[in-house]
Coordinates of C-alpha atoms and ligand atoms in Angstrom, one line a residue:
M1 CA 53.1 -27.5 72.0
E2 CA 52.0 -31.1 71.2
P3 CA 52.4 -32.4 67.9
I4 CA 48.9 -32.7 65.9
L5 CA 49.9 -35.8 63.6
E6 CA 52.8 -38.5 64.3
G7 CA 54.6 -40.4 61.8
P8 CA 56.4 -39.5 58.6
V9 CA 54.0 -36.8 58.7
E10 CA 54.1 -34.4 61.9
V11 CA 52.2 -31.0 62.0
R12 CA 53.0 -28.9 65.0
S13 CA 51.1 -25.6 65.6
H14 CA 52.6 -22.6 67.4
L15 CA 49.6 -20.2 66.6
G16 CA 47.3 -20.7 69.8
P17 CA 45.3 -18.6 71.9
D18 CA 48.3 -16.1 72.0
D19 CA 47.6 -15.4 68.4
E20 CA 44.2 -14.5 68.6
R21 CA 46.1 -11.8 70.9
S22 CA 48.3 -10.9 68.0
L23 CA 45.4 -10.3 65.9
A24 CA 43.8 -8.1 68.7
D25 CA 47.3 -6.4 69.2
D26 CA 47.4 -5.8 65.6
V27 CA 43.9 -4.5 65.0
L28 CA 44.3 -2.2 68.3
D29 CA 47.8 -0.6 67.2
G30 CA 46.8 -0.6 63.4
L31 CA 43.1 0.8 63.5
T32 CA 43.8 3.5 65.8
R33 CA 46.5 5.0 63.9
P34 CA 45.7 8.0 61.9
L35 CA 46.5 6.2 58.5
K36 CA 44.6 3.0 59.4
E37 CA 46.9 -0.3 58.6
L38 CA 46.7 -4.2 59.0
P39 CA 49.7 -6.4 58.7
P40 CA 49.2 -8.8 55.6
K41 CA 49.3 -12.2 57.2
H42 CA 45.9 -11.5 58.7
L43 CA 44.5 -12.1 54.9
Y44 CA 45.3 -15.6 54.9
D45 CA 42.5 -17.4 57.0
A46 CA 41.2 -20.7 55.0
R47 CA 38.9 -18.5 52.8
G48 CA 41.9 -15.9 52.0
S49 CA 44.1 -18.7 51.2
E50 CA 41.7 -20.2 49.0
L51 CA 41.1 -17.0 47.2
F52 CA 45.2 -16.4 47.0
D53 CA 45.3 -19.7 45.1
A54 CA 42.7 -18.6 42.7
I55 CA 44.6 -15.4 42.1
C56 CA 47.5 -17.2 41.2
E57 CA 45.5 -18.6 38.2
L58 CA 44.4 -15.4 37.0
P59 CA 45.7 -14.2 33.5
E60 CA 46.8 -10.7 34.8
Y61 CA 48.5 -12.3 37.7
Y62 CA 52.1 -13.1 36.0
Q63 CA 54.0 -13.7 38.9
T64 CA 53.1 -17.5 39.8
R65 CA 53.7 -18.6 36.3
T66 CA 56.6 -17.1 35.6
E67 CA 58.3 -18.1 38.9
R68 CA 57.3 -21.6 38.2
L69 CA 59.1 -21.4 34.5
I70 CA 62.1 -20.1 36.5
L71 CA 62.1 -22.9 38.8
E72 CA 61.6 -25.5 36.1
A73 CA 64.3 -24.1 34.2
H74 CA 66.8 -24.1 37.1
A75 CA 65.7 -26.5 39.6
Q76 CA 68.3 -29.3 38.6
D77 CA 71.1 -26.7 38.9
I78 CA 70.1 -25.4 42.2
V79 CA 69.9 -29.0 43.7
R80 CA 73.1 -29.7 42.2
R81 CA 74.8 -26.6 43.5
T82 CA 73.3 -26.7 47.2
G83 CA 73.4 -30.7 47.6
A84 CA 70.1 -29.7 49.4
V85 CA 68.5 -32.8 51.4
E86 CA 65.6 -30.9 52.9
L87 CA 63.5 -27.7 52.1
V88 CA 62.4 -25.4 54.7
E89 CA 59.7 -23.2 52.9
L90 CA 58.6 -20.0 54.3
G91 CA 55.0 -18.9 53.6
S92 CA 54.7 -22.3 51.8
G93 CA 50.8 -21.8 51.1
S94 CA 49.6 -24.7 49.0
A95 CA 53.4 -25.2 47.6
T96 CA 52.3 -25.8 43.9
K97 CA 55.9 -24.6 42.8
T98 CA 57.6 -26.2 45.6
R99 CA 57.0 -29.6 43.6
V100 CA 59.3 -28.6 40.9
L101 CA 62.4 -28.3 43.9
L102 CA 60.8 -31.8 45.3
D103 CA 60.9 -33.5 41.8
A104 CA 64.5 -32.3 41.2
M105 CA 65.9 -33.5 44.7
A106 CA 64.0 -37.0 44.4
A107 CA 65.4 -37.3 40.7
A108 CA 69.1 -36.5 42.4
G109 CA 68.3 -38.9 45.4
T110 CA 69.1 -36.3 48.0
L111 CA 65.2 -35.7 48.9
A112 CA 64.9 -36.5 52.9
R113 CA 62.6 -33.8 54.6
Y114 CA 59.9 -31.4 53.5
I115 CA 59.1 -28.6 56.3
P116 CA 56.4 -26.0 55.2
V117 CA 56.1 -23.2 57.6
D118 CA 52.7 -21.0 57.3
V119 CA 50.3 -19.2 59.5
S120 CA 47.3 -20.9 57.5
A121 CA 46.6 -24.1 59.2
T122 CA 44.6 -25.5 56.6
T123 CA 47.2 -25.2 53.9
V124 CA 50.1 -26.6 56.4
H125 CA 47.8 -29.7 57.0
A126 CA 46.7 -30.1 53.5
V127 CA 50.2 -29.8 52.1
A128 CA 51.8 -32.0 54.6
E129 CA 49.4 -35.1 54.0
L130 CA 49.4 -34.4 50.0
F131 CA 53.4 -34.5 49.8
A132 CA 53.9 -37.5 52.4
D133 CA 51.5 -39.1 50.0
E134 CA 53.1 -38.4 46.7
Y135 CA 56.7 -38.6 47.8
P136 CA 57.0 -42.3 49.4
G137 CA 60.0 -42.0 52.1
L138 CA 59.6 -38.3 52.7
S139 CA 59.6 -37.2 56.0
V140 CA 57.2 -34.0 56.6
F141 CA 57.3 -31.8 59.3
G142 CA 54.7 -28.9 59.0
L143 CA 55.1 -25.8 61.2
V144 CA 52.0 -23.5 61.6
A145 CA 53.9 -20.7 62.7
D146 CA 54.7 -17.0 62.0
F147 CA 57.9 -16.9 60.3
E148 CA 58.2 -13.6 62.0
R149 CA 58.5 -14.9 65.4
H150 CA 58.9 -18.7 65.3
L151 CA 61.8 -19.7 63.4
E152 CA 63.7 -20.9 66.3
R153 CA 61.1 -23.5 66.6
L154 CA 62.4 -25.2 63.6
P155 CA 64.4 -28.6 64.0
E156 CA 67.9 -29.1 63.3
P157 CA 69.0 -29.6 59.9
V158 CA 69.4 -33.2 58.7
G159 CA 72.0 -32.2 56.1
P160 CA 72.5 -29.0 53.6
R161 CA 69.1 -26.9 53.9
L162 CA 67.3 -25.1 51.1
V163 CA 65.1 -22.3 52.3
P164 CA 62.5 -21.3 49.6
F165 CA 60.8 -18.2 50.0
L166 CA 58.7 -17.8 47.2
G167 CA 55.8 -15.8 45.6
G168 CA 57.3 -12.3 46.2
T169 CA 56.3 -12.8 49.9
I170 CA 59.4 -11.0 50.8
G171 CA 58.0 -7.8 49.2
N172 CA 55.2 -7.6 52.0
F173 CA 58.1 -6.4 54.5
P174 CA 58.6 -2.6 54.5
P175 CA 62.3 -2.1 53.6
G176 CA 63.9 -1.8 57.1
S177 CA 62.2 -4.8 58.6
R178 CA 62.9 -6.5 55.2
R179 CA 66.5 -6.3 55.8
R180 CA 66.2 -7.3 59.3
F181 CA 64.3 -10.4 58.5
L182 CA 66.5 -11.5 55.6
R183 CA 69.6 -11.2 58.2
S184 CA 67.6 -13.3 60.8
L185 CA 67.4 -16.0 58.3
G186 CA 71.2 -16.6 58.8
K187 CA 70.5 -18.7 61.5
V188 CA 67.9 -20.7 59.7
L189 CA 70.4 -21.5 56.9
G190 CA 73.4 -22.4 58.9
P191 CA 76.7 -22.6 57.5
D192 CA 75.9 -24.8 54.5
G193 CA 72.2 -23.9 53.8
Y194 CA 71.0 -21.6 51.0
L195 CA 68.0 -19.2 50.5
L196 CA 65.8 -19.4 47.3
L197 CA 64.3 -16.1 47.2
G198 CA 61.5 -14.9 45.0
T199 CA 60.9 -11.6 44.0
D200 CA 58.8 -9.7 41.6
L201 CA 60.4 -7.0 39.4
V202 CA 60.0 -3.3 38.7
K203 CA 58.2 -3.2 35.1
D204 CA 55.6 -1.0 33.3
P205 CA 53.3 0.0 36.5
R206 CA 50.1 -0.8 33.9
V207 CA 51.2 -4.6 34.0
I208 CA 51.7 -4.6 38.0
E209 CA 48.5 -2.5 38.7
A210 CA 46.5 -5.0 36.4
A211 CA 48.1 -8.1 38.5
Y212 CA 46.2 -6.5 41.7
N213 CA 42.9 -5.1 39.9
D214 CA 41.8 -8.4 38.1
S215 CA 38.8 -8.1 36.0
A216 CA 37.4 -11.2 37.7
G217 CA 37.6 -9.1 41.1
V218 CA 39.1 -12.3 43.0
T219 CA 41.8 -9.8 44.4
A220 CA 39.0 -7.7 45.7
Q221 CA 37.5 -10.6 47.4
F222 CA 40.8 -11.6 48.5
N223 CA 41.2 -8.0 50.1
L224 CA 37.9 -7.6 51.4
N225 CA 38.1 -11.1 53.3
V226 CA 40.1 -9.5 55.9
L227 CA 37.1 -7.8 57.3
H228 CA 35.2 -10.9 57.5
V229 CA 38.2 -12.4 59.6
L230 CA 37.8 -9.3 61.9
N231 CA 33.9 -9.8 62.2
R232 CA 34.6 -13.6 63.1
E233 CA 37.6 -13.6 65.3
L234 CA 37.0 -10.3 67.4
G235 CA 33.2 -10.2 67.3
A236 CA 33.5 -6.8 64.9
D237 CA 30.8 -5.4 62.8
F238 CA 32.3 -4.1 59.6
D239 CA 29.7 -3.6 57.1
V240 CA 32.0 -5.6 54.0
D241 CA 29.7 -4.3 51.4
A242 CA 30.5 -0.5 52.3
F243 CA 34.1 -0.9 51.3
E244 CA 35.9 -1.3 48.3
H245 CA 39.0 -2.7 47.1
V246 CA 42.0 -0.3 46.0
A247 CA 45.4 -1.1 44.5
F248 CA 47.9 1.1 43.1
F249 CA 51.4 1.5 42.2
D250 CA 53.5 3.8 44.5
R251 CA 56.1 4.7 41.7
E252 CA 58.3 6.5 44.4
R253 CA 58.4 3.7 46.6
E254 CA 58.1 0.8 44.0
W255 CA 55.4 -1.0 45.8
I256 CA 51.7 -1.8 45.4
E257 CA 49.4 -0.8 48.2
M258 CA 46.4 -2.6 48.8
R259 CA 43.8 -0.6 50.4
L260 CA 40.2 -0.9 51.7
R261 CA 38.1 2.3 51.2
A262 CA 35.2 3.2 52.9
T263 CA 32.2 4.3 50.3
Q264 CA 30.5 6.1 53.3
P265 CA 31.1 7.1 57.0
Q266 CA 31.5 4.0 59.0
H267 CA 31.3 3.4 62.7
V268 CA 32.7 0.1 63.7
R269 CA 32.4 -1.7 67.0
I270 CA 34.8 -4.4 67.8
D271 CA 33.7 -6.5 70.7
A272 CA 36.7 -8.1 71.8
L273 CA 38.7 -4.9 72.0
D274 CA 35.9 -3.2 73.4
L275 CA 36.9 -0.5 70.7
E276 CA 34.6 1.6 68.7
I277 CA 36.3 3.2 65.5
D278 CA 35.1 5.7 62.6
F279 CA 35.9 5.7 59.0
A280 CA 35.2 8.8 57.2
A281 CA 33.8 8.7 53.7
R282 CA 36.4 7.4 51.4
E283 CA 38.9 6.9 54.4
E284 CA 41.1 4.1 53.4
L285 CA 42.9 1.1 55.5
R286 CA 46.0 -0.2 54.0
T287 CA 46.2 -3.9 54.2
E288 CA 49.3 -4.9 52.2
I289 CA 52.2 -3.4 50.5
S290 CA 54.1 -5.5 47.8
A291 CA 57.3 -4.3 47.0
K292 CA 58.7 -4.8 43.4
F293 CA 62.6 -4.9 43.2
T294 CA 65.3 -3.8 40.7
L295 CA 68.0 -6.4 40.3
D296 CA 70.6 -3.6 42.1
G297 CA 68.2 -3.1 44.9
L298 CA 67.7 -6.9 45.4
R299 CA 71.5 -7.1 45.6
A300 CA 71.7 -4.1 48.1
D301 CA 69.2 -5.9 50.3
L302 CA 71.0 -9.1 50.4
D303 CA 74.3 -7.3 51.0
A304 CA 72.9 -5.3 53.9
A305 CA 71.4 -8.6 55.4
G306 CA 74.8 -10.4 55.3
L307 CA 73.9 -12.5 52.6
E308 CA 75.8 -13.4 49.5
L309 CA 74.3 -13.9 46.2
V310 CA 75.4 -17.0 44.5
E311 CA 73.3 -17.1 41.4
L312 CA 70.2 -14.7 40.0
F313 CA 67.8 -16.6 37.8
T314 CA 65.1 -14.5 35.9
D315 CA 62.9 -15.0 33.1
P316 CA 63.4 -13.8 29.4
N317 CA 61.1 -10.5 30.0
E318 CA 62.6 -9.9 33.5
L319 CA 59.3 -10.1 35.2
F320 CA 60.2 -11.9 38.3
A321 CA 63.5 -13.2 40.0
V322 CA 64.6 -16.0 42.0
S323 CA 67.9 -15.7 43.9
L324 CA 70.0 -18.2 45.3
A325 CA 72.0 -16.8 48.6
R326 CA 73.9 -18.0 51.5
V327 CA 75.5 -16.3 54.5
A328 CA 78.5 -14.2 53.4
G329 CA 81.5 -15.9 54.2
Ligands
SAH401 N1 54.7 -19.6 48.6 C1 53.2 -19.5 48.1 C2 52.5 -18.7 48.9 C3 52.6 -17.3 48.8 S1 51.2 -16.5 49.4 C4 53.7 -19.1 46.7 O1 54.5 -18.7 46.2 O2 52.5 -18.9 45.8 C5 51.9 -15.8 51.2 C6 52.2 -17.1 52.1 O3 52.4 -16.6 53.5 C7 50.5 -17.4 52.4 O4 50.2 -18.8 52.7 C8 50.5 -16.9 54.0 O5 49.5 -17.6 54.6 C9 52.1 -16.9 54.4 N2 52.3 -16.1 55.5 C10 52.1 -14.5 55.3 N3 52.7 -14.0 56.3 C11 53.2 -15.0 57.2 C12 53.6 -15.0 58.2 N4 54.0 -13.9 59.1 N5 54.1 -16.1 58.8 C13 54.1 -17.3 58.2 N6 53.2 -17.4 57.0 C14 52.8 -16.2 56.4
AVI402 C1 52.0 -13.2 48.8 N1 52.0 -11.7 48.2 C2 53.5 -11.5 47.8 C3 51.2 -11.7 47.0 C4 51.5 -10.1 46.5 O1 51.6 -10.3 45.2 O2 51.8 -9.3 46.9 C5 49.7 -11.1 47.8 C6 48.7 -10.8 47.0 N2 48.3 -9.8 47.4 C7 47.4 -9.4 46.2 N3 47.5 -10.0 45.3 C8 48.3 -11.2 45.6

C-alpha cells in the first residue's frame, strides 16, 4: 500500500477494505456462538482510543502510572544494555510512556528511528507527527496495522532494536495464542533485539475489579463504544442504551472479563452481514479478557515462547512488571 506521508515521517496503512471484512468476519464468527464474543481490537476506533487515554488517567487505573514509574526508574539501564537505536512499539496507542524510552535513547545519543504499530489510524498519525516534531532528527515510520497479521511488513532493522509492548496488552490474548504470539516476535527482534513487555500482576481482586469498574463510568463508555463501532461500520442497529457494562475478575483463570449485558431481550439486525441476532434478557457478550500474571507464570510464558528473560523490573508494591527479554540462545 502507498505511503500516506513521506519524509522523516512516513505512515503506511495495511488496514483497508479487507479489514472491514475482518470486523465482519469477527462479528459473524463471534456473535453467532452460544457464548457471544468479540476480539478487543475493535474497541479502538478514534473514540475508543480517546476513551482508553481517559482510562489511563483514572485514579482506579493504577497500571499506566505504575508502568511509567518503572520505566522512569530503569530506562537508562535498558538503553545501555540493549544499545537500542530504534523502537518498534506494538499497540503504541498515544505512546505517552514511550517518551521515557525515547528520552533515554536521545540522552545516550543512540536514537535513530521510532516505529509505532497500531490498528488505530488516528493515534498512529498523531504520534508520528508529534514525535517527529519533538525529537529532531528522529525518523518515524508509522504502521497502521494489525500486530497479529502484519508484522512481516516491518522494515529491516537499522541497528539493535527494542520492541516495547506496553500497557498489559499481551494480557488481552488467551494463554495459548499468547505464547504463539510471543514466539512469533522472535523474527521481529532478530538476533540482537529485545522485547520490553509490560504485564499487569495478580493482586487483591478488589483492586483489579475497581480498575475496570471506575466510579466515573469511563470504562463502561469504552466498552459500550464497540456497539457504536458495529452500528457505524456494519449498519447494525444495536440499541446501545439497552446494554450495560460488566467487568469481573475470574479468580481461576486470573483474568478480567469485560462483557456487555443486555438489560432486556434484544433483536439486532446487521445489514452488512444480512444477519439477525437475538439477545435474551441478561445475555452477555464478552468484549475483552485482560490476564493478570504471576512472576512465575510470566517466566513460564516467555520460556515456552523461546524467549530468555534478561531482567524483570517491578514497582515496590508488585502491581505491574516490565520484562526485558530476547530470543533464547
Ligand atoms: N501501549 C499503550 C496503549 C495500550 S491500549 C499503553 O501502554 O498505554 C492497546 C493498544 O493496542 C490500542 O492502541 C489498540 O488500538 C492497540 N491494538 C489492540 N489490538 C491490536 C492489534 N491486533 N493490532 C494492532 N494494534 C492493536
Ligand atoms: C490495553 N489493555 C491491556 C487494557 C486492559 O487493561 O486490559 C484495556 C482496558 N480495558 C478496560 N480498561 C482498560
